[in-house]
Short mmCIF file of C-alpha atoms and ligand atoms in Angstrom, two decimals:
data_model
loop_
_atom_site.label_atom_id
_atom_site.label_comp_id
_atom_site.label_asym_id
_atom_site.label_seq_id
_atom_site.Cartn_x
_atom_site.Cartn_y
_atom_site.Cartn_z
CA MET A 1 7.09 75.33 32.04
CA ILE A 2 9.74 75.53 29.31
CA LYS A 3 10.11 72.11 27.70
CA SER A 4 13.80 71.30 27.45
CA HIS A 5 13.59 70.45 23.77
CA ARG A 6 13.15 74.18 23.18
CA HIS A 7 16.88 74.27 23.83
CA GLN A 8 17.58 72.46 20.61
CA VAL A 9 19.22 74.26 17.73
CA VAL A 10 17.35 73.82 14.47
CA TYR A 11 18.99 73.80 11.04
CA HIS A 12 16.47 75.04 8.50
CA LEU A 13 17.07 73.17 5.29
CA TYR A 14 15.69 73.99 1.83
CA PRO A 15 15.98 70.55 0.18
CA LYS A 16 15.73 71.85 -3.36
CA SER A 17 19.00 73.78 -2.94
CA PHE A 18 21.02 71.76 -0.44
CA GLN A 19 22.70 68.87 -2.26
CA ASP A 20 21.87 67.16 -5.52
CA THR A 21 23.05 63.55 -6.00
CA ASN A 22 21.60 62.47 -9.35
CA GLY A 23 22.67 65.40 -11.52
CA ASP A 24 19.17 66.73 -12.29
CA GLY A 25 20.06 70.09 -10.72
CA VAL A 26 17.59 69.67 -7.84
CA GLY A 27 18.65 68.85 -4.29
CA ASP A 28 17.34 65.55 -2.93
CA LEU A 29 16.91 63.41 0.19
CA ASN A 30 20.01 61.38 -0.62
CA GLY A 31 21.94 64.65 -0.71
CA ILE A 32 20.85 65.43 2.83
CA ARG A 33 21.86 61.92 3.96
CA LYS A 34 25.28 62.53 2.49
CA ARG A 35 25.75 65.72 4.52
CA LEU A 36 24.59 64.49 7.95
CA GLY A 37 28.19 64.28 9.16
CA TYR A 38 28.67 67.93 8.26
CA LEU A 39 25.54 68.93 10.19
CA GLN A 40 26.56 66.89 13.22
CA ARG A 41 30.01 68.50 13.28
CA LEU A 42 28.35 71.89 12.99
CA GLY A 43 26.49 71.03 16.21
CA VAL A 44 22.80 71.24 15.33
CA ASP A 45 20.12 69.03 16.91
CA MET A 46 17.25 69.07 14.48
CA ILE A 47 16.65 69.61 10.77
CA TRP A 48 13.53 71.46 9.64
CA LEU A 49 12.81 70.21 6.14
CA CYS A 50 10.88 72.53 3.86
CA PRO A 51 8.11 70.51 2.13
CA VAL A 52 9.21 67.40 0.21
CA TYR A 53 5.68 66.03 -0.31
CA THR A 54 4.11 65.31 -3.67
CA SER A 55 3.32 68.67 -5.22
CA PRO A 56 2.83 70.29 -8.62
CA GLY A 57 5.37 72.83 -7.37
CA TYR A 58 3.74 76.19 -8.10
CA ASP A 59 5.09 77.43 -4.76
CA HIS A 60 8.05 74.98 -4.53
CA GLY A 61 6.19 72.45 -2.41
CA TYR A 62 4.03 74.83 -0.34
CA ASP A 63 1.20 73.57 -2.54
CA VAL A 64 0.87 70.01 -1.24
CA ALA A 65 -1.02 67.36 -3.20
CA ASP A 66 -0.42 64.50 -0.74
CA TYR A 67 0.94 65.02 2.79
CA THR A 68 1.96 61.42 3.32
CA SER A 69 4.01 60.79 0.22
CA ILE A 70 7.37 62.04 -1.07
CA ASP A 71 7.68 63.90 -4.36
CA PRO A 72 9.83 61.85 -6.79
CA LEU A 73 11.79 65.05 -7.40
CA TYR A 74 13.30 64.56 -3.94
CA GLY A 75 13.32 60.76 -3.68
CA SER A 76 11.16 58.04 -2.20
CA MET A 77 9.53 57.15 1.12
CA ASP A 78 12.25 54.51 1.65
CA GLU A 79 14.87 57.25 1.34
CA MET A 80 12.91 59.45 3.72
CA GLU A 81 12.84 56.64 6.28
CA ALA A 82 16.55 56.11 5.78
CA LEU A 83 17.14 59.83 6.30
CA ILE A 84 15.22 59.83 9.60
CA ASP A 85 17.10 56.75 10.75
CA GLU A 86 20.58 57.91 9.73
CA ALA A 87 19.95 61.37 11.15
CA SER A 88 19.18 59.82 14.54
CA GLN A 89 22.51 57.96 14.35
CA HIS A 90 24.04 61.44 14.05
CA ASP A 91 22.01 62.67 17.06
CA ILE A 92 19.82 64.72 14.76
CA THR A 93 16.02 64.58 14.55
CA ILE A 94 13.70 65.74 11.78
CA MET A 95 11.01 68.42 11.78
CA MET A 96 8.41 68.33 9.01
CA ASP A 97 6.74 71.39 7.51
CA ILE A 98 2.94 71.14 7.77
CA VAL A 99 1.05 73.37 5.37
CA ALA A 100 -2.36 73.35 7.06
CA ASN A 101 -3.89 76.58 5.79
CA HIS A 102 -4.12 75.47 2.18
CA THR A 103 -3.47 72.53 -0.14
CA SER A 104 -2.65 72.24 -3.80
CA TYR A 105 -5.62 72.47 -6.16
CA CYS A 106 -4.57 68.94 -7.18
CA HIS A 107 -5.20 67.53 -3.68
CA GLU A 108 -7.97 64.92 -3.66
CA TRP A 109 -9.90 66.90 -1.00
CA PHE A 110 -10.10 69.90 -3.32
CA ILE A 111 -11.09 67.79 -6.31
CA ALA A 112 -13.84 66.21 -4.19
CA SER A 113 -14.95 69.61 -2.91
CA GLU A 114 -15.10 71.05 -6.40
CA HIS A 115 -17.03 68.13 -7.92
CA ASP A 116 -19.29 67.13 -5.07
CA PRO A 117 -20.52 70.10 -3.01
CA ASP A 118 -22.87 67.86 -1.02
CA GLY A 119 -20.31 65.13 -0.34
CA PRO A 120 -18.13 64.77 2.80
CA TYR A 121 -15.46 67.18 1.47
CA GLY A 122 -17.95 69.67 -0.01
CA ASP A 123 -17.32 72.34 2.64
CA THR A 124 -13.65 71.67 3.37
CA TYR A 125 -12.68 74.72 1.27
CA ILE A 126 -14.10 78.24 1.30
CA TRP A 127 -16.72 78.75 -1.41
CA ARG A 128 -18.87 81.81 -2.21
CA ASP A 129 -21.25 82.84 -4.96
CA GLU A 130 -19.70 86.32 -5.05
CA PRO A 131 -16.09 87.30 -4.34
CA THR A 132 -15.19 90.02 -1.82
CA GLU A 133 -12.52 92.61 -2.47
CA VAL A 134 -9.67 90.94 -0.63
CA GLU A 135 -6.26 90.55 -2.34
CA SER A 136 -4.05 87.46 -2.21
CA PHE A 137 -0.55 87.76 -0.70
CA PHE A 138 0.94 87.08 -4.11
CA GLY A 139 -1.07 89.88 -5.76
CA GLY A 140 -4.46 89.86 -7.54
CA SER A 141 -7.85 88.76 -6.17
CA ALA A 142 -7.90 86.11 -3.47
CA TRP A 143 -10.98 84.54 -5.12
CA THR A 144 -10.96 82.38 -8.26
CA TYR A 145 -13.99 81.08 -10.12
CA SER A 146 -14.41 77.35 -10.58
CA SER A 147 -16.45 76.57 -13.68
CA ILE A 148 -16.96 73.05 -12.31
CA ARG A 149 -18.63 74.07 -9.04
CA GLN A 150 -19.76 77.42 -10.45
CA GLN A 151 -18.62 79.25 -7.36
CA TYR A 152 -15.57 81.20 -6.22
CA TYR A 153 -12.98 79.61 -3.89
CA PHE A 154 -10.70 81.55 -1.59
CA HIS A 155 -6.88 81.43 -1.71
CA SER A 156 -4.59 83.46 0.55
CA PHE A 157 -1.71 82.77 -1.87
CA ALA A 158 -1.74 81.60 -5.52
CA LYS A 159 -4.92 80.30 -7.17
CA GLU A 160 -3.23 76.88 -7.21
CA GLN A 161 -3.28 76.98 -3.35
CA PRO A 162 -6.94 76.94 -2.20
CA ASP A 163 -7.47 77.66 1.53
CA LEU A 164 -8.99 74.97 3.71
CA ASN A 165 -12.08 75.72 5.76
CA TRP A 166 -11.04 75.14 9.38
CA LYS A 167 -14.63 75.61 10.56
CA GLN A 168 -15.19 72.03 9.34
CA SER A 169 -13.83 69.65 11.96
CA ILE A 170 -13.00 67.05 9.30
CA VAL A 171 -10.04 69.28 8.36
CA ALA A 172 -8.47 69.10 11.84
CA LYS A 173 -9.09 65.33 11.88
CA GLU A 174 -7.29 64.89 8.56
CA PHE A 175 -4.28 66.80 9.88
CA ALA A 176 -4.31 64.78 13.11
CA HIS A 177 -3.83 61.68 10.94
CA ILE A 178 -1.04 63.34 9.00
CA LEU A 179 0.82 64.27 12.21
CA SER A 180 0.45 60.71 13.55
CA PHE A 181 1.72 59.30 10.27
CA TRP A 182 4.96 61.30 10.57
CA ILE A 183 5.37 60.74 14.31
CA GLU A 184 5.24 57.01 13.64
CA LYS A 185 7.98 57.45 11.09
CA GLY A 186 10.14 58.99 13.82
CA VAL A 187 9.69 62.72 13.15
CA ARG A 188 10.19 64.84 16.31
CA GLY A 189 8.97 68.27 15.33
CA PHE A 190 6.52 70.18 13.18
CA ARG A 191 6.66 73.65 11.71
CA PHE A 192 3.17 74.88 10.87
CA ASP A 193 3.09 77.13 7.84
CA VAL A 194 1.08 80.40 8.23
CA ILE A 195 -0.86 78.83 11.08
CA ASP A 196 -2.43 82.17 12.07
CA LEU A 197 -4.33 82.14 8.77
CA ILE A 198 -6.43 79.10 9.68
CA GLY A 199 -8.68 81.44 11.70
CA LYS A 200 -10.23 84.10 9.50
CA GLN A 201 -13.35 86.18 8.96
CA PHE A 202 -14.45 87.83 5.72
CA HIS A 203 -16.75 90.77 6.34
CA PRO A 204 -15.91 92.61 4.15
CA HIS A 205 -12.15 92.04 4.38
CA ARG A 206 -10.11 89.28 5.93
CA TRP A 207 -9.10 89.49 9.53
CA LEU A 208 -7.55 87.16 12.02
CA ASP A 209 -9.80 85.20 14.35
CA PHE A 210 -7.52 84.15 17.19
CA GLU A 211 -10.05 81.87 18.92
CA ARG A 212 -10.40 79.88 15.72
CA VAL A 213 -6.61 79.51 15.43
CA GLN A 214 -6.50 78.24 19.01
CA GLU A 215 -9.47 75.94 18.49
CA GLY A 216 -7.98 74.56 15.26
CA LEU A 217 -4.69 73.74 16.96
CA ARG A 218 -6.51 72.11 19.88
CA GLU A 219 -8.63 69.95 17.61
CA MET A 220 -5.69 68.93 15.46
CA MET A 221 -3.55 67.96 18.44
CA ALA A 222 -6.13 66.55 20.83
CA SER A 223 -5.02 62.98 20.27
CA VAL A 224 -1.33 63.68 19.62
CA ASP A 225 1.29 63.04 22.31
CA ARG A 226 3.07 66.39 22.31
CA SER A 227 5.53 65.77 25.12
CA ASN A 228 8.41 64.83 22.82
CA LEU A 229 7.68 67.20 19.98
CA LEU A 230 9.04 70.62 19.14
CA LEU A 231 6.07 72.59 17.77
CA VAL A 232 6.81 75.69 15.76
CA GLY A 233 4.23 78.02 14.29
CA GLU A 234 4.75 80.56 11.57
CA ALA A 235 2.36 83.29 12.70
CA GLY A 236 3.33 86.82 11.72
CA GLY A 237 -0.10 88.15 12.70
CA LEU A 238 -0.23 87.12 16.37
CA SER A 239 0.43 89.51 19.25
CA PRO A 240 2.95 88.62 21.97
CA SER A 241 0.15 87.86 24.44
CA GLU A 242 -1.60 85.56 21.97
CA ILE A 243 1.69 83.76 21.38
CA ARG A 244 2.15 83.33 25.14
CA GLN A 245 -1.37 81.89 25.45
CA LEU A 246 -0.63 79.26 22.80
CA GLN A 247 2.67 78.43 24.50
CA GLU A 248 1.06 78.19 27.91
CA GLU A 249 -1.44 75.66 26.60
CA GLY A 250 1.34 73.67 24.92
CA LEU A 251 -0.18 74.17 21.47
CA LEU A 252 3.01 75.74 20.12
CA ASP A 253 6.49 75.95 21.67
CA VAL A 254 8.02 78.55 19.38
CA VAL A 255 6.47 81.13 17.05
CA PHE A 256 7.96 83.04 14.13
CA ASN A 257 7.10 86.68 13.74
CA PHE A 258 8.73 88.90 11.18
CA GLU A 259 9.36 92.22 12.86
CA THR A 260 13.13 92.12 12.49
CA CYS A 261 12.86 90.95 8.86
CA ALA A 262 10.66 93.97 8.10
CA LEU A 263 13.08 96.57 9.46
CA ASP A 264 14.10 97.58 5.93
CA GLU A 265 10.48 97.91 4.77
CA VAL A 266 8.35 101.05 4.90
CA ALA A 267 5.69 100.48 7.59
CA GLY A 268 2.17 99.96 6.23
CA LYS A 269 3.33 99.26 2.67
CA ASN A 270 4.08 95.91 1.04
CA LYS A 271 7.47 94.18 1.31
CA TRP A 272 8.85 95.77 -1.86
CA HIS A 273 8.80 99.33 -0.44
CA LEU A 274 12.23 99.59 1.10
CA GLN A 275 13.86 101.97 3.52
CA SER A 276 17.41 102.01 4.81
CA PHE A 277 18.25 99.76 7.73
CA ASP A 278 18.93 101.35 11.11
CA PRO A 279 20.83 99.16 13.63
CA ALA A 280 19.28 101.17 16.47
CA GLU A 281 15.84 99.88 15.36
CA LEU A 282 17.18 96.33 15.32
CA LYS A 283 18.24 96.75 18.92
CA LYS A 284 14.78 98.07 19.91
CA THR A 285 12.98 95.20 18.17
CA ILE A 286 15.16 92.53 19.75
CA LYS A 287 14.73 94.05 23.18
CA LYS A 288 10.97 94.40 22.72
CA TRP A 289 10.52 90.68 21.93
CA GLN A 290 12.93 89.50 24.62
CA ASP A 291 11.02 91.61 27.17
CA GLU A 292 7.60 90.47 25.94
CA MET A 293 8.57 86.80 26.29
CA GLU A 294 10.56 87.25 29.49
CA GLU A 295 8.23 85.70 32.08
CA ASP A 296 6.36 82.75 30.63
CA GLY A 297 7.09 83.08 26.92
CA TRP A 298 9.82 81.86 24.63
CA ASN A 299 11.28 83.39 21.45
CA SER A 300 12.35 82.15 18.04
CA LEU A 301 15.80 83.39 17.05
CA PHE A 302 16.50 83.62 13.31
CA TRP A 303 17.87 86.05 10.74
CA ASN A 304 16.98 84.44 7.43
CA ASN A 305 14.70 81.81 5.99
CA HIS A 306 13.68 80.52 2.57
CA ASP A 307 11.34 83.55 2.18
CA GLN A 308 13.69 86.14 3.64
CA PRO A 309 16.78 86.94 1.57
CA ARG A 310 20.03 87.30 3.47
CA VAL A 311 20.14 90.14 5.98
CA LEU A 312 23.90 90.18 5.47
CA SER A 313 23.27 91.66 2.01
CA ARG A 314 20.22 93.74 2.90
CA TRP A 315 21.61 95.33 6.05
CA TYR A 316 25.35 94.81 6.12
CA ASP A 317 26.79 95.08 2.63
CA ASP A 318 27.86 91.38 2.65
CA ASP A 319 30.44 92.13 5.40
CA ILE A 320 31.60 88.81 6.91
CA ARG A 321 32.44 90.57 10.19
CA ALA A 322 28.75 91.39 10.58
CA ALA A 323 27.89 87.70 10.05
CA LYS A 324 30.13 86.75 12.99
CA MET A 325 28.54 89.42 15.16
CA LEU A 326 25.00 88.32 14.20
CA VAL A 327 25.56 84.68 15.13
CA LEU A 328 27.14 85.56 18.45
CA LEU A 329 24.03 87.59 19.24
CA GLN A 330 21.60 84.95 17.92
CA LEU A 331 23.11 82.12 19.95
CA THR A 332 23.25 84.04 23.23
CA LEU A 333 19.72 85.51 23.28
CA ARG A 334 16.91 83.64 25.04
CA GLY A 335 14.96 81.36 22.68
CA THR A 336 15.25 78.60 20.10
CA PRO A 337 17.79 79.36 17.35
CA PHE A 338 17.11 78.51 13.71
CA ILE A 339 20.11 78.52 11.40
CA TYR A 340 19.12 78.82 7.77
CA GLN A 341 21.31 76.80 5.40
CA GLY A 342 24.25 78.87 4.21
CA ASP A 343 24.12 81.31 7.15
CA GLU A 344 27.05 79.42 8.63
CA ILE A 345 29.29 80.25 5.66
CA GLY A 346 28.04 83.81 5.19
CA MET A 347 26.09 83.21 1.99
CA THR A 348 24.72 86.40 0.49
CA ASN A 349 22.05 87.37 -1.98
CA GLY A 350 23.21 86.46 -5.48
CA ASN A 351 23.66 88.00 -8.83
CA ILE A 352 20.50 86.66 -10.51
CA GLN A 353 19.69 87.66 -14.09
CA GLN A 354 16.18 89.04 -14.44
CA SER A 355 15.16 86.16 -16.73
CA ASP A 356 16.36 83.57 -14.18
CA TYR A 357 13.98 84.49 -11.34
CA GLN A 358 11.68 81.56 -10.52
CA ASP A 359 9.64 82.49 -7.48
CA ILE A 360 5.92 82.95 -8.11
CA GLU A 361 5.72 86.03 -5.85
CA THR A 362 8.64 87.75 -7.62
CA LEU A 363 7.39 86.88 -11.11
CA ARG A 364 3.97 88.37 -10.30
CA TYR A 365 5.56 91.52 -8.93
CA LEU A 366 7.80 91.94 -11.99
CA GLN A 367 4.85 91.33 -14.35
CA GLN A 368 3.03 94.16 -12.62
CA GLY A 369 5.96 96.51 -13.32
CA GLY A 370 7.75 96.01 -9.99
CA ALA A 371 11.18 97.51 -9.32
CA ILE A 372 14.13 95.22 -10.04
CA GLN A 373 16.16 96.95 -7.28
CA SER A 374 13.60 95.73 -4.72
CA VAL A 375 13.73 92.23 -6.19
CA GLN A 376 17.53 92.17 -5.90
CA LEU A 377 17.19 92.73 -2.16
CA LYS A 378 13.88 91.09 -1.27
CA GLY A 379 13.10 88.51 -3.98
CA ARG A 380 12.76 85.11 -2.30
CA ASP A 381 14.98 83.36 -4.87
CA HIS A 382 18.01 85.01 -3.25
CA ALA A 383 17.45 82.89 -0.17
CA ARG A 384 17.13 79.76 -2.28
CA LEU A 385 20.40 79.79 -4.20
CA PRO A 386 22.26 76.47 -4.04
CA MET A 387 24.44 75.76 -1.03
CA MET A 388 28.14 76.48 -1.68
CA TRP A 389 30.07 73.34 -0.72
CA THR A 390 33.22 74.29 -2.68
CA LYS A 391 34.52 77.25 -4.69
CA GLU A 392 32.99 75.68 -7.79
CA GLY A 393 29.69 75.12 -6.00
CA GLY A 394 29.65 71.39 -5.37
CA PHE A 395 25.85 71.38 -5.32
CA SER A 396 25.20 69.46 -8.52
CA THR A 397 27.03 67.87 -11.44
CA GLY A 398 24.23 69.17 -13.67
CA THR A 399 22.75 72.65 -14.11
CA ALA A 400 21.23 73.97 -10.90
CA TRP A 401 17.46 74.65 -11.03
CA LEU A 402 18.16 78.24 -9.99
CA ARG A 403 21.07 80.20 -11.37
CA GLY A 404 22.85 83.10 -9.69
CA MET A 405 26.37 83.76 -8.43
CA THR A 406 27.19 84.33 -4.78
CA HIS A 407 30.66 84.99 -3.28
CA VAL A 408 32.80 81.99 -4.31
CA ASP A 409 35.07 82.26 -1.27
CA ARG A 410 32.08 81.68 1.01
CA ASN A 411 32.07 77.90 0.81
CA VAL A 412 32.17 74.98 3.24
CA HIS A 413 35.41 73.41 1.99
CA ASP A 414 37.55 76.53 2.41
CA GLN A 415 36.04 77.52 5.72
CA GLN A 416 36.61 74.08 7.18
CA LEU A 417 40.34 74.59 6.62
CA ASP A 418 40.46 78.10 8.06
CA ASP A 419 40.48 78.45 11.85
CA ASP A 420 39.22 82.03 11.73
CA SER A 421 36.33 81.37 9.39
CA LEU A 422 32.70 82.11 10.09
CA LEU A 423 31.96 78.37 10.01
CA GLN A 424 34.40 77.81 12.89
CA VAL A 425 32.75 80.64 14.85
CA TYR A 426 29.39 78.87 14.41
CA ARG A 427 30.88 75.56 15.60
CA ARG A 428 32.55 77.09 18.64
CA LEU A 429 29.46 79.05 19.63
CA LEU A 430 27.20 76.03 19.24
CA SER A 431 29.41 73.94 21.48
CA ILE A 432 29.67 76.73 24.08
CA ARG A 433 25.88 77.10 24.02
CA LYS A 434 25.42 73.40 24.81
CA ALA A 435 27.83 73.57 27.72
CA GLU A 436 26.51 76.74 29.38
CA PRO A 437 23.10 76.42 31.06
CA ALA A 438 23.01 80.23 31.45
CA LEU A 439 22.72 80.58 27.67
CA LEU A 440 19.80 78.17 27.61
CA ASP A 441 17.81 78.92 30.74
CA GLY A 442 19.41 82.06 32.11
CA GLU A 443 17.40 85.18 32.85
CA MET A 444 18.12 88.33 30.84
CA LYS A 445 19.50 91.44 32.46
CA TRP A 446 20.03 94.40 30.15
CA HIS A 447 22.70 97.10 30.41
CA GLU A 448 22.26 100.70 29.30
CA THR A 449 24.30 101.21 26.14
CA PRO A 450 24.64 103.59 23.16
CA SER A 451 21.85 103.15 20.59
CA THR A 452 23.66 100.71 18.28
CA MET A 453 25.22 98.58 20.99
CA ILE A 454 23.55 95.72 22.87
CA ALA A 455 24.76 94.40 26.21
CA PHE A 456 23.10 91.90 28.53
CA ASP A 457 23.85 89.27 31.13
CA ARG A 458 22.43 85.76 31.18
CA ILE A 459 22.10 84.67 34.77
CA HIS A 460 21.50 81.13 35.98
CA GLY A 461 21.96 80.42 39.69
CA GLU A 462 25.51 81.33 40.57
CA GLN A 463 26.57 81.53 36.98
CA SER A 464 26.48 84.68 34.91
CA LEU A 465 27.61 85.37 31.35
CA ARG A 466 27.93 88.76 29.72
CA ILE A 467 27.37 89.58 26.06
CA LEU A 468 28.48 92.81 24.37
CA VAL A 469 27.60 93.46 20.72
CA ASN A 470 28.30 96.31 18.33
CA LEU A 471 25.53 96.28 15.69
CA SER A 472 27.23 99.00 13.64
CA ASN A 473 30.37 99.53 11.60
CA HIS A 474 31.57 102.36 13.88
CA SER A 475 33.71 101.84 16.96
CA ILE A 476 31.78 102.29 20.20
CA GLN A 477 33.17 103.40 23.58
CA HIS A 478 31.49 101.88 26.61
CA ARG A 479 31.93 101.34 30.33
CA ILE A 480 30.66 97.84 30.82
CA LYS A 481 33.18 95.58 32.52
CA MET A 482 34.33 92.50 30.69
CA GLY A 483 35.37 89.28 32.43
CA LYS A 484 37.30 86.36 31.03
CA THR A 485 36.42 85.98 27.36
CA LEU A 486 34.84 82.74 26.15
CA ILE A 487 34.69 83.88 22.55
CA GLY A 488 34.98 87.22 20.78
CA VAL A 489 34.75 88.37 17.16
CA GLY A 490 36.12 91.55 15.59
CA ASP A 491 38.45 94.00 17.39
CA TYR A 492 37.70 94.91 20.97
CA CYS A 493 39.42 95.98 24.15
CA GLU A 494 38.30 96.81 27.70
CA GLU A 495 36.36 100.00 26.87
CA GLU A 496 35.83 99.83 23.14
CA LEU A 497 34.07 97.61 20.62
CA GLY A 498 35.39 97.94 17.06
CA PRO A 499 33.10 97.69 14.00
CA TYR A 500 30.79 94.66 14.37
CA ALA A 501 32.74 93.40 17.35
CA ALA A 502 30.97 91.06 19.78
CA VAL A 503 32.14 89.32 22.95
CA LEU A 504 30.82 86.59 25.18
CA CYS A 505 32.55 86.56 28.57
CA TYR A 506 32.14 85.48 32.18
CA THR A 507 31.27 88.19 34.68
CA PHE A 508 33.16 88.49 37.94
O1 ISL B 1 7.30 85.25 1.64
C1 ISL B 1 6.83 86.18 2.23
C2 ISL B 1 7.14 87.52 1.84
O2 ISL B 1 7.89 87.46 0.70
C3 ISL B 1 5.98 85.97 3.38
O3 ISL B 1 5.03 86.98 3.53
C4 ISL B 1 5.33 84.61 3.27
O4 ISL B 1 4.34 84.63 2.30
C5 ISL B 1 4.73 84.25 4.58
O5 ISL B 1 5.74 84.28 5.53
C6 ISL B 1 4.14 82.85 4.50
O6 ISL B 1 5.13 81.95 4.09
C7 ISL B 1 4.86 80.59 4.05
O7 ISL B 1 3.69 80.27 3.33
C8 ISL B 1 3.70 80.56 1.94
C9 ISL B 1 4.95 80.07 1.23
O8 ISL B 1 5.01 80.65 -0.06
C10 ISL B 1 6.20 80.39 1.99
O9 ISL B 1 7.34 79.83 1.37
C11 ISL B 1 6.02 79.86 3.38
O10 ISL B 1 7.16 80.00 4.19
C12 ISL B 1 2.49 79.88 1.38
O11 ISL B 1 2.50 78.53 1.76
CA1 CA B 2 18.38 65.54 -7.57
#
């Protein structure tokens, strides 16, 4: 059974870069409150907030020191409550980011574990007398020695982010409390950070233990009423059938995998080894996941996130026509769409000076002699540049925490005044999507097309919609009949789609 709240459209918001209100150069909760009208007019249903909890900030909040408090950098708990309340007055709900695989090294559980091995939190992290050879995702050994406990602890990411030991049921119980805390505050969704990593084995390397992931989710959610929640898992390591199992059991509704994001990476190498993007491969990947999830599964639909710099720059040379094509495709495929802040105005990677990079992963890579060309395309800071509200920026009256220029004409103010802008295409598509059950629940029927063109019907009872998309910058001839057009972008006519053209029409 597909829960209807999977039909919601989620706006993925990076608070640090959305809107600053006190001039310290860092976005804040009051900034989000100020922009709720904008988000409502855009037509989104839910906001996924990247972490705003108390944190020393080594990984911009993905190193949480207290899951039930707000970092003063972003505001206060009163402001958080006001945000939840005011959002609901705008028909928008809030999704919190739950980082369950690891905490900050400043979290009280870690301090207890380090100082009191025999106490109740002694085994809540992963301790060994000898490290194994495994590397952390941010480079270097995944084990760090604690001179206090005189043992090594394991960290999938930075040494400031020790991994929790999900074999100890106290961990799941703690997270159950955290979920209840936020549900009581009115939160209606959770996005679980790297949730596939909570199940792991170590002999001699790390590998994924799916049963443990499943068990961990079950334990954490045993006492939680899930019927009104949208549950999203970031889980790049799970297979389609594992994802379907979790969905079937209602443990997760939507799962992120990163196959499309990795299309410009050399297979088997790390993310910095780049290859040129081939739109024909994009088509294959989209079709593969739509087919895999066809029967009893459900997809996540996204192009960018706070870790994935803009595909518009990586794949499409910043071409705004491609941005219009991409959103038409995203909002007509089967699944839950996630719009990452700035997508709707065509924000691109920026021009960031080498000395201005801030992200821990990028800084490590550069220290180890990494290639600046790779960083310009794949460095995570590019996805985190401040939102462009006006030509001048409009993000902060002070100096933004992260500096880097993006296209000045890609801003909310100008696009609100221009009927042909990308922002207006987003608004129109979002309102069409709400009104057309075929786009939400319809089955997929694919048409045979040239390698860089996608065409499919969405069929729901008597109703049927047709979508034609040119993923390339070459014109494509085709023979698929078009009905009355609901919305189209780029140049197209009956038998031809111009560069990056895309059409949504009725079928007859
Ligand atoms: O960022 C990546 C590549 O540059 C991803 O591999 C990323 O590490 C992975 O998707 C996990 O991301 C999540 O957990 C990380 C955090 O740094 C990311 O911001 C978060 O989205 C550790 O909490
Ligand atoms: Ca601020």
